[in-house]
Amino acid sequence: MSTMTSAAGTSPDSARTAAGHGRGLRLSGMNWLVWRQHRAAYWTLLAAGAVTVAVIVYQRQLMITYLEGYGYPDLRSGWEDKFNQRPLDAVSRLLGLLPIVIGVFIGGPLLAGDLETGTAKLVNAQSASRVRWLATKLGVTTLVVVVCTAAISAAFTWWWSPVKSSPYVMDWVDSSGFDSSGPVPVALTLLTVVTGVAIGMLLRRTLLSMVVTLGFAVALQLAWSYVRVSLGNIVTVTSRNGVQGDTRPEVPDGAYIVDESYLTASGDLIGWGSCAGPTESARNACLDKEQVVGWSIDYLPISQMSSMQWFGASILLVLTAGIAAFILLWGRKRLV
């Protein structure tokens, strides 16, 4: 009797509290709906990210074991001779495809599928607002994308860092290194995904949206390859001791050479191929005629890599935020 009385006397607040403890951290409401609808894609992305990180950790251990034979962290000369860079190249190519694959298969269909099948109309008939539904879709999706890409990028950066300054392994300013480490993979993937969502919202057809998103992702990669070098501050060094023999000015280890030119007595620059005559005497005559006195070399030091990556990523994230705002504003009145 006392047990029944005690149970009956339990307050509603206590019952809800007890139920909340029982549920733990389970999703509810709109978050649960979005997760359940796209759980296959989310779990696939999370699992693929976990496997990739595990492979990177294993490969880094193999690399460190090899480098320790050459005195790592103070590496002796000759370590590049038998260094196996194929695993780094393979994973960097995989990371280069990451924004394209995720943008096409997650971003493109995210809203296009709901609009094509009529699910968006069903959601619109419920009590939740369109903006809340769109914001939750974008929020949950971008959270999963950020977690996966950030983990993979951090692991790759950690793997590559012991040999980053060696151009033999990977040129840091190329897509293989620059776009696979730091914040760049996250920013590129987010921009591709959110743009894919916007494309799907406007086209309202899943397959067409995926194809157009693919085109955008490829175009973005091409445009980014031209912008990448301009993110840094080019440093110029000159010499005035002639151009015969080893007279080029020294540049720091790991520096990326942007351009090399001949320096004339008047301070003008001419292309180093301008005096590439058929014979040595013809070349020397050209050098004397142009009054060439030395070299001018433009380069980017590897010390700028981090600042260049964060500057470029901030530009990409601003564009992403602008497209996300467009999705919310457009979808508020014109979604269905």
mmCIF file of C-alpha atoms in Angstrom:
data_model
loop_
_atom_site.group_PDB
_atom_site.id
_atom_site.type_symbol
_atom_site.label_atom_id
_atom_site.label_comp_id
_atom_site.label_asym_id
_atom_site.label_seq_id
_atom_site.Cartn_x
_atom_site.Cartn_y
_atom_site.Cartn_z
ATOM 1 C CA MET A 1 0.000 0.000 0.000
ATOM 2 C CA SER A 2 2.771 2.386 0.897
ATOM 3 C CA THR A 3 4.531 1.543 -2.357
ATOM 4 C CA MET A 4 1.449 2.332 -4.417
ATOM 5 C CA THR A 5 0.953 5.562 -2.503
ATOM 6 C CA SER A 6 4.520 6.599 -3.098
ATOM 7 C CA ALA A 7 4.281 5.926 -6.831
ATOM 8 C CA ALA A 8 1.001 7.763 -7.130
ATOM 9 C CA GLY A 9 2.390 10.714 -5.217
ATOM 10 C CA THR A 10 5.313 11.208 -7.548
ATOM 11 C CA SER A 11 5.115 14.663 -9.147
ATOM 12 C CA PRO A 12 5.010 15.109 -12.954
ATOM 13 C CA ASP A 13 8.284 17.069 -12.833
ATOM 14 C CA SER A 14 9.996 14.197 -11.030
ATOM 15 C CA ALA A 15 8.655 11.743 -13.568
ATOM 16 C CA ARG A 16 9.934 13.846 -16.477
ATOM 17 C CA THR A 17 13.313 14.177 -14.774
ATOM 18 C CA ALA A 18 13.543 10.438 -14.296
ATOM 19 C CA ALA A 19 12.550 9.853 -17.908
ATOM 20 C CA GLY A 20 15.158 12.343 -19.054
ATOM 21 C CA HIS A 21 17.850 10.473 -17.139
ATOM 22 C CA GLY A 22 16.700 7.284 -18.777
ATOM 23 C CA ARG A 23 16.925 8.730 -22.283
ATOM 24 C CA GLY A 24 20.458 10.049 -21.787
ATOM 25 C CA LEU A 25 21.685 12.096 -24.732
ATOM 26 C CA ARG A 26 19.150 10.863 -27.260
ATOM 27 C CA LEU A 27 18.024 13.274 -29.963
ATOM 28 C CA SER A 28 14.473 14.539 -29.983
ATOM 29 C CA GLY A 29 12.166 16.673 -32.044
ATOM 30 C CA MET A 30 13.462 18.116 -35.294
ATOM 31 C CA ASN A 31 17.038 16.962 -34.635
ATOM 32 C CA TRP A 32 15.831 13.369 -34.308
ATOM 33 C CA LEU A 33 13.760 13.677 -37.483
ATOM 34 C CA VAL A 34 16.678 14.980 -39.570
ATOM 35 C CA TRP A 35 19.113 12.422 -38.158
ATOM 36 C CA ARG A 36 16.729 9.540 -38.763
ATOM 37 C CA GLN A 37 15.994 10.654 -42.309
ATOM 38 C CA HIS A 38 19.669 10.906 -43.290
ATOM 39 C CA ARG A 39 21.196 8.478 -40.792
ATOM 40 C CA ALA A 40 22.575 6.157 -43.502
ATOM 41 C CA ALA A 41 24.577 8.961 -45.106
ATOM 42 C CA TYR A 42 25.700 10.350 -41.744
ATOM 43 C CA TRP A 43 26.835 6.983 -40.382
ATOM 44 C CA THR A 44 28.613 6.165 -43.636
ATOM 45 C CA LEU A 45 30.498 9.447 -43.481
ATOM 46 C CA LEU A 46 31.415 8.981 -39.819
ATOM 47 C CA ALA A 47 32.559 5.390 -40.379
ATOM 48 C CA ALA A 48 34.626 6.342 -43.426
ATOM 49 C CA GLY A 49 36.230 9.148 -41.446
ATOM 50 C CA ALA A 50 37.101 6.829 -38.563
ATOM 51 C CA VAL A 51 38.644 4.248 -40.896
ATOM 52 C CA THR A 52 40.670 6.922 -42.710
ATOM 53 C CA VAL A 53 42.011 8.322 -39.438
ATOM 54 C CA ALA A 54 42.969 4.817 -38.285
ATOM 55 C CA VAL A 55 44.857 4.179 -41.544
ATOM 56 C CA ILE A 56 46.679 7.509 -41.214
ATOM 57 C CA VAL A 57 47.719 6.744 -37.632
ATOM 58 C CA TYR A 58 49.092 3.365 -38.726
ATOM 59 C CA GLN A 59 50.950 4.823 -41.712
ATOM 60 C CA ARG A 60 52.480 7.576 -39.592
ATOM 61 C CA GLN A 61 53.849 5.010 -37.170
ATOM 62 C CA LEU A 62 55.491 3.188 -40.091
ATOM 63 C CA MET A 63 56.960 6.486 -41.316
ATOM 64 C CA ILE A 64 58.342 7.432 -37.908
ATOM 65 C CA THR A 65 59.932 3.987 -37.560
ATOM 66 C CA TYR A 66 61.723 4.559 -40.875
ATOM 67 C CA LEU A 67 62.778 8.118 -39.994
ATOM 68 C CA GLU A 68 64.172 7.041 -36.620
ATOM 69 C CA GLY A 69 66.773 5.106 -38.562
ATOM 70 C CA TYR A 70 68.033 8.469 -39.826
ATOM 71 C CA GLY A 71 68.089 10.201 -36.445
ATOM 72 C CA TYR A 72 64.570 11.671 -36.330
ATOM 73 C CA PRO A 73 63.746 14.418 -35.359
ATOM 74 C CA ASP A 74 67.173 15.706 -36.510
ATOM 75 C CA LEU A 75 67.221 13.890 -39.825
ATOM 76 C CA ARG A 76 70.514 13.067 -41.487
ATOM 77 C CA SER A 77 71.038 13.520 -45.205
ATOM 78 C CA GLY A 78 69.983 10.666 -47.434
ATOM 79 C CA TRP A 79 66.695 9.837 -45.749
ATOM 80 C CA GLU A 80 64.784 10.780 -48.909
ATOM 81 C CA ASP A 81 66.508 8.092 -50.992
ATOM 82 C CA LYS A 82 64.394 5.156 -49.808
ATOM 83 C CA PHE A 83 61.457 7.058 -48.368
ATOM 84 C CA ASN A 84 58.105 5.643 -49.500
ATOM 85 C CA GLN A 85 55.898 8.614 -50.299
ATOM 86 C CA ARG A 86 53.167 6.648 -52.064
ATOM 87 C CA PRO A 87 50.907 6.361 -48.972
ATOM 88 C CA LEU A 88 51.043 10.149 -48.483
ATOM 89 C CA ASP A 89 50.270 10.756 -52.143
ATOM 90 C CA ALA A 90 47.365 8.285 -52.112
ATOM 91 C CA VAL A 91 45.719 9.793 -49.031
ATOM 92 C CA SER A 92 46.242 13.354 -50.297
ATOM 93 C CA ARG A 93 44.469 12.429 -53.545
ATOM 94 C CA LEU A 94 41.645 10.935 -51.490
ATOM 95 C CA LEU A 95 41.349 14.144 -49.485
ATOM 96 C CA GLY A 96 41.301 16.112 -52.728
ATOM 97 C CA LEU A 97 38.186 14.179 -53.755
ATOM 98 C CA LEU A 98 36.540 14.581 -50.357
ATOM 99 C CA PRO A 99 34.778 17.922 -51.051
ATOM 100 C CA ILE A 100 33.498 16.646 -54.406
ATOM 101 C CA VAL A 101 32.176 13.310 -53.110
ATOM 102 C CA ILE A 102 30.536 14.725 -49.985
ATOM 103 C CA GLY A 103 29.095 17.697 -51.853
ATOM 104 C CA VAL A 104 27.569 15.537 -54.575
ATOM 105 C CA PHE A 105 26.188 12.688 -52.454
ATOM 106 C CA ILE A 106 25.160 14.617 -49.323
ATOM 107 C CA GLY A 107 24.738 18.271 -50.282
ATOM 108 C CA GLY A 108 22.991 17.831 -53.614
ATOM 109 C CA PRO A 109 20.189 15.469 -52.496
ATOM 110 C CA LEU A 110 19.662 16.988 -49.029
ATOM 111 C CA LEU A 111 16.754 19.237 -50.022
ATOM 112 C CA ALA A 112 16.242 18.138 -53.612
ATOM 113 C CA GLY A 113 15.068 14.709 -52.472
ATOM 114 C CA ASP A 114 12.455 16.165 -50.112
ATOM 115 C CA LEU A 115 11.198 18.597 -52.745
ATOM 116 C CA GLU A 116 11.029 15.943 -55.437
ATOM 117 C CA THR A 117 9.183 13.350 -53.332
ATOM 118 C CA GLY A 118 6.849 15.811 -51.606
ATOM 119 C CA THR A 119 8.318 15.344 -48.125
ATOM 120 C CA ALA A 120 8.871 19.098 -47.898
ATOM 121 C CA LYS A 121 5.126 19.712 -48.263
ATOM 122 C CA LEU A 122 4.426 17.265 -45.458
ATOM 123 C CA VAL A 123 6.924 19.000 -43.185
ATOM 124 C CA ASN A 124 5.490 22.376 -44.135
ATOM 125 C CA ALA A 125 2.060 21.211 -42.946
ATOM 126 C CA GLN A 126 3.380 20.576 -39.426
ATOM 127 C CA SER A 127 3.753 23.057 -36.602
ATOM 128 C CA ALA A 128 7.502 23.546 -37.100
ATOM 129 C CA SER A 129 8.471 26.487 -39.305
ATOM 130 C CA ARG A 130 10.321 26.147 -42.587
ATOM 131 C CA VAL A 131 13.266 28.112 -41.247
ATOM 132 C CA ARG A 132 13.625 25.790 -38.281
ATOM 133 C CA TRP A 133 13.479 22.743 -40.526
ATOM 134 C CA LEU A 134 16.063 24.191 -42.932
ATOM 135 C CA ALA A 135 18.326 25.370 -40.123
ATOM 136 C CA THR A 136 18.233 21.939 -38.494
ATOM 137 C CA LYS A 137 18.989 20.204 -41.785
ATOM 138 C CA LEU A 138 21.937 22.476 -42.431
ATOM 139 C CA GLY A 139 23.108 22.396 -38.819
ATOM 140 C CA VAL A 140 23.141 18.632 -38.362
ATOM 141 C CA THR A 141 24.679 18.028 -41.782
ATOM 142 C CA THR A 142 27.423 20.617 -41.408
ATOM 143 C CA LEU A 143 28.211 19.323 -37.906
ATOM 144 C CA VAL A 144 28.754 15.792 -39.218
ATOM 145 C CA VAL A 145 30.802 17.097 -42.157
ATOM 146 C CA VAL A 146 32.974 19.285 -39.907
ATOM 147 C CA VAL A 147 33.639 16.467 -37.435
ATOM 148 C CA CYS A 148 34.717 14.050 -40.174
ATOM 149 C CA THR A 149 36.779 16.405 -42.315
ATOM 150 C CA ALA A 150 38.432 18.107 -39.334
ATOM 151 C CA ALA A 151 39.477 14.749 -37.875
ATOM 152 C CA ILE A 152 40.918 13.540 -41.184
ATOM 153 C CA SER A 153 42.660 16.845 -41.872
ATOM 154 C CA ALA A 154 44.187 16.973 -38.382
ATOM 155 C CA ALA A 155 45.422 13.393 -38.739
ATOM 156 C CA PHE A 156 46.950 14.077 -42.162
ATOM 157 C CA THR A 157 48.636 17.266 -40.912
ATOM 158 C CA TRP A 158 50.110 15.304 -37.994
ATOM 159 C CA TRP A 159 51.309 12.558 -40.371
ATOM 160 C CA TRP A 160 52.889 14.916 -42.902
ATOM 161 C CA SER A 161 54.484 17.406 -40.455
ATOM 162 C CA PRO A 162 57.821 15.546 -39.882
ATOM 163 C CA VAL A 163 58.667 15.734 -43.618
ATOM 164 C CA LYS A 164 56.678 18.822 -44.632
ATOM 165 C CA SER A 165 59.716 20.976 -45.338
ATOM 166 C CA SER A 166 61.108 18.535 -47.910
ATOM 167 C CA PRO A 167 60.022 19.243 -51.514
ATOM 168 C CA TYR A 168 61.026 15.666 -52.365
ATOM 169 C CA VAL A 169 58.055 14.305 -50.440
ATOM 170 C CA MET A 170 55.325 16.796 -51.324
ATOM 171 C CA ASP A 171 55.275 20.411 -52.452
ATOM 172 C CA TRP A 172 53.452 22.275 -49.705
ATOM 173 C CA VAL A 173 51.893 24.893 -52.011
ATOM 174 C CA ASP A 174 50.348 22.301 -54.340
ATOM 175 C CA SER A 175 46.913 20.804 -53.797
ATOM 176 C CA SER A 176 48.426 17.568 -52.463
ATOM 177 C CA GLY A 177 49.753 19.325 -49.378
ATOM 178 C CA PHE A 178 48.011 22.683 -49.041
ATOM 179 C CA ASP A 179 44.464 21.455 -49.660
ATOM 180 C CA SER A 180 44.844 18.292 -47.563
ATOM 181 C CA SER A 181 45.948 19.819 -44.258
ATOM 182 C CA GLY A 182 44.919 22.482 -41.792
ATOM 183 C CA PRO A 183 41.497 24.142 -42.143
ATOM 184 C CA VAL A 184 41.371 24.036 -45.964
ATOM 185 C CA PRO A 185 39.702 20.589 -46.397
ATOM 186 C CA VAL A 186 36.986 21.564 -43.922
ATOM 187 C CA ALA A 187 36.299 24.915 -45.601
ATOM 188 C CA LEU A 188 36.305 23.498 -49.152
ATOM 189 C CA THR A 189 33.968 20.668 -48.168
ATOM 190 C CA LEU A 190 31.545 22.934 -46.315
ATOM 191 C CA LEU A 191 31.316 25.352 -49.245
ATOM 192 C CA THR A 192 30.678 22.495 -51.679
ATOM 193 C CA VAL A 193 28.049 20.877 -49.443
ATOM 194 C CA VAL A 194 26.125 24.069 -48.675
ATOM 195 C CA THR A 195 26.234 25.130 -52.316
ATOM 196 C CA GLY A 196 24.936 21.678 -53.252
ATOM 197 C CA VAL A 197 22.043 22.180 -50.845
ATOM 198 C CA ALA A 198 21.242 25.526 -52.472
ATOM 199 C CA ILE A 199 21.417 23.967 -55.941
ATOM 200 C CA GLY A 200 19.035 21.216 -54.857
ATOM 201 C CA MET A 201 16.638 23.747 -53.381
ATOM 202 C CA LEU A 202 16.497 25.663 -56.660
ATOM 203 C CA LEU A 203 16.433 22.732 -59.112
ATOM 204 C CA ARG A 204 14.162 20.426 -57.031
ATOM 205 C CA ARG A 205 15.428 17.293 -58.813
ATOM 206 C CA THR A 206 17.824 14.935 -57.064
ATOM 207 C CA LEU A 207 19.830 13.585 -60.000
ATOM 208 C CA LEU A 208 20.035 16.943 -61.764
ATOM 209 C CA SER A 209 21.141 18.610 -58.535
ATOM 210 C CA MET A 210 23.901 16.036 -58.050
ATOM 211 C CA VAL A 211 25.180 16.575 -61.591
ATOM 212 C CA VAL A 212 25.192 20.372 -61.251
ATOM 213 C CA THR A 213 26.857 20.101 -57.825
ATOM 214 C CA LEU A 214 29.551 17.947 -59.393
ATOM 215 C CA GLY A 215 30.177 20.637 -61.996
ATOM 216 C CA PHE A 216 30.357 23.311 -59.307
ATOM 217 C CA ALA A 217 32.746 21.235 -57.170
ATOM 218 C CA VAL A 218 35.152 20.720 -60.086
ATOM 219 C CA ALA A 219 34.977 24.410 -61.018
ATOM 220 C CA LEU A 220 35.667 25.366 -57.401
ATOM 221 C CA GLN A 221 38.757 23.160 -57.307
ATOM 222 C CA LEU A 222 40.071 24.733 -60.507
ATOM 223 C CA ALA A 223 39.416 28.280 -59.295
ATOM 224 C CA TRP A 224 41.002 27.518 -55.944
ATOM 225 C CA SER A 225 44.176 26.246 -57.637
ATOM 226 C CA TYR A 226 44.660 29.707 -59.178
ATOM 227 C CA VAL A 227 43.852 31.581 -55.967
ATOM 228 C CA ARG A 228 46.044 29.503 -53.663
ATOM 229 C CA VAL A 229 49.424 31.108 -54.406
ATOM 230 C CA SER A 230 48.022 34.646 -54.211
ATOM 231 C CA LEU A 231 47.093 34.116 -50.546
ATOM 232 C CA GLY A 232 50.696 34.662 -49.447
ATOM 233 C CA ASN A 233 53.092 37.607 -49.467
ATOM 234 C CA ILE A 234 55.760 37.019 -52.097
ATOM 235 C CA VAL A 235 59.341 37.639 -50.960
ATOM 236 C CA THR A 236 61.971 38.798 -53.496
ATOM 237 C CA VAL A 237 65.732 38.269 -53.227
ATOM 238 C CA THR A 238 68.312 39.531 -55.732
ATOM 239 C CA SER A 239 71.989 39.093 -56.499
ATOM 240 C CA ARG A 240 74.460 41.161 -58.518
ATOM 241 C CA ASN A 241 77.390 38.776 -58.949
ATOM 242 C CA GLY A 242 76.575 37.590 -62.449
ATOM 243 C CA VAL A 243 74.592 34.607 -63.651
ATOM 244 C CA GLN A 244 77.374 32.172 -64.498
ATOM 245 C CA GLY A 245 77.730 29.131 -62.279
ATOM 246 C CA ASP A 246 76.132 28.896 -58.842
ATOM 247 C CA THR A 247 75.300 32.576 -58.413
ATOM 248 C CA ARG A 248 71.596 32.391 -57.591
ATOM 249 C CA PRO A 249 70.661 33.968 -54.235
ATOM 250 C CA GLU A 250 69.816 31.516 -51.493
ATOM 251 C CA VAL A 251 66.208 30.944 -50.433
ATOM 252 C CA PRO A 252 65.023 29.240 -47.219
ATOM 253 C CA ASP A 253 64.547 25.472 -47.100
ATOM 254 C CA GLY A 254 61.119 24.420 -48.290
ATOM 255 C CA ALA A 255 60.453 27.721 -50.072
ATOM 256 C CA TYR A 256 58.234 27.658 -53.144
ATOM 257 C CA ILE A 257 59.820 29.450 -56.100
ATOM 258 C CA VAL A 258 57.202 31.604 -57.799
ATOM 259 C CA ASP A 259 59.409 33.156 -60.508
ATOM 260 C CA GLU A 260 63.054 33.591 -61.554
ATOM 261 C CA SER A 261 64.309 36.457 -63.703
ATOM 262 C CA TYR A 262 67.521 38.088 -64.839
ATOM 263 C CA LEU A 263 68.349 41.415 -63.171
ATOM 264 C CA THR A 264 69.852 44.117 -65.396
ATOM 265 C CA ALA A 265 72.150 46.972 -64.421
ATOM 266 C CA SER A 266 69.238 49.406 -64.659
ATOM 267 C CA GLY A 267 67.154 47.319 -62.246
ATOM 268 C CA ASP A 268 64.805 45.913 -64.882
ATOM 269 C CA LEU A 269 63.837 42.247 -65.016
ATOM 270 C CA ILE A 270 63.887 40.020 -68.084
ATOM 271 C CA GLY A 271 62.881 36.390 -68.364
ATOM 272 C CA TRP A 272 65.671 33.916 -67.747
ATOM 273 C CA GLY A 273 64.807 32.230 -71.050
ATOM 274 C CA SER A 274 65.395 35.420 -73.032
ATOM 275 C CA CYS A 275 69.061 34.597 -73.543
ATOM 276 C CA ALA A 276 68.746 30.866 -74.114
ATOM 277 C CA GLY A 277 70.841 30.898 -77.286
ATOM 278 C CA PRO A 278 71.868 27.841 -79.283
ATOM 279 C CA THR A 279 75.487 28.169 -78.099
ATOM 280 C CA GLU A 280 77.248 29.399 -74.989
ATOM 281 C CA SER A 281 78.820 32.298 -76.856
ATOM 282 C CA ALA A 282 75.433 33.411 -78.171
ATOM 283 C CA ARG A 283 74.025 33.287 -74.653
ATOM 284 C CA ASN A 284 76.918 35.333 -73.248
ATOM 285 C CA ALA A 285 76.533 37.899 -76.025
ATOM 286 C CA CYS A 286 72.866 38.259 -75.156
ATOM 287 C CA LEU A 287 73.663 38.675 -71.477
ATOM 288 C CA ASP A 288 76.209 41.408 -72.264
ATOM 289 C CA LYS A 289 73.794 43.170 -74.593
ATOM 290 C CA GLU A 290 71.034 43.207 -71.975
ATOM 291 C CA GLN A 291 73.545 44.220 -69.255
ATOM 292 C CA VAL A 292 72.508 41.344 -67.007
ATOM 293 C CA VAL A 293 74.215 41.587 -63.607
ATOM 294 C CA GLY A 294 72.418 38.978 -61.503
ATOM 295 C CA TRP A 295 69.259 37.142 -60.506
ATOM 296 C CA SER A 296 65.889 38.083 -59.043
ATOM 297 C CA ILE A 297 63.900 35.308 -57.375
ATOM 298 C CA ASP A 298 60.342 35.560 -56.065
ATOM 299 C CA TYR A 299 59.364 32.914 -53.508
ATOM 300 C CA LEU A 300 56.932 32.001 -50.761
ATOM 301 C CA PRO A 301 58.499 30.742 -47.512
ATOM 302 C CA ILE A 302 56.967 27.673 -45.936
ATOM 303 C CA SER A 303 56.521 29.701 -42.739
ATOM 304 C CA GLN A 304 53.560 31.427 -44.443
ATOM 305 C CA MET A 305 51.689 28.185 -45.055
ATOM 306 C CA SER A 306 49.542 28.284 -41.923
ATOM 307 C CA SER A 307 48.530 31.932 -42.350
ATOM 308 C CA MET A 308 47.756 31.336 -46.034
ATOM 309 C CA GLN A 309 45.556 28.367 -45.167
ATOM 310 C CA TRP A 310 43.587 30.227 -42.516
ATOM 311 C CA PHE A 311 43.192 33.280 -44.735
ATOM 312 C CA GLY A 312 41.915 31.166 -47.606
ATOM 313 C CA ALA A 313 39.674 29.114 -45.326
ATOM 314 C CA SER A 314 38.146 32.288 -43.866
ATOM 315 C CA ILE A 315 37.212 33.446 -47.376
ATOM 316 C CA LEU A 316 35.613 30.086 -48.142
ATOM 317 C CA LEU A 317 33.711 30.087 -44.837
ATOM 318 C CA VAL A 318 32.371 33.596 -45.458
ATOM 319 C CA LEU A 319 31.057 32.416 -48.833
ATOM 320 C CA THR A 320 29.542 29.369 -47.120
ATOM 321 C CA ALA A 321 27.789 31.540 -44.546
ATOM 322 C CA GLY A 322 26.405 33.758 -47.302
ATOM 323 C CA ILE A 323 24.979 30.793 -49.217
ATOM 324 C CA ALA A 324 23.502 29.347 -46.020
ATOM 325 C CA ALA A 325 21.790 32.669 -45.331
ATOM 326 C CA PHE A 326 20.416 32.623 -48.877
ATOM 327 C CA ILE A 327 18.989 29.129 -48.299
ATOM 328 C CA LEU A 328 17.175 30.244 -45.152
ATOM 329 C CA LEU A 329 15.833 33.450 -46.697
ATOM 330 C CA TRP A 330 14.718 31.792 -49.947
ATOM 331 C CA GLY A 331 13.263 28.783 -48.205
ATOM 332 C CA ARG A 332 11.294 30.915 -45.786
ATOM 333 C CA LYS A 333 8.835 31.964 -48.510
ATOM 334 C CA ARG A 334 9.518 29.954 -51.665
ATOM 335 C CA LEU A 335 10.470 26.452 -50.561
ATOM 336 C CA VAL A 336 7.161 24.769 -51.422
#
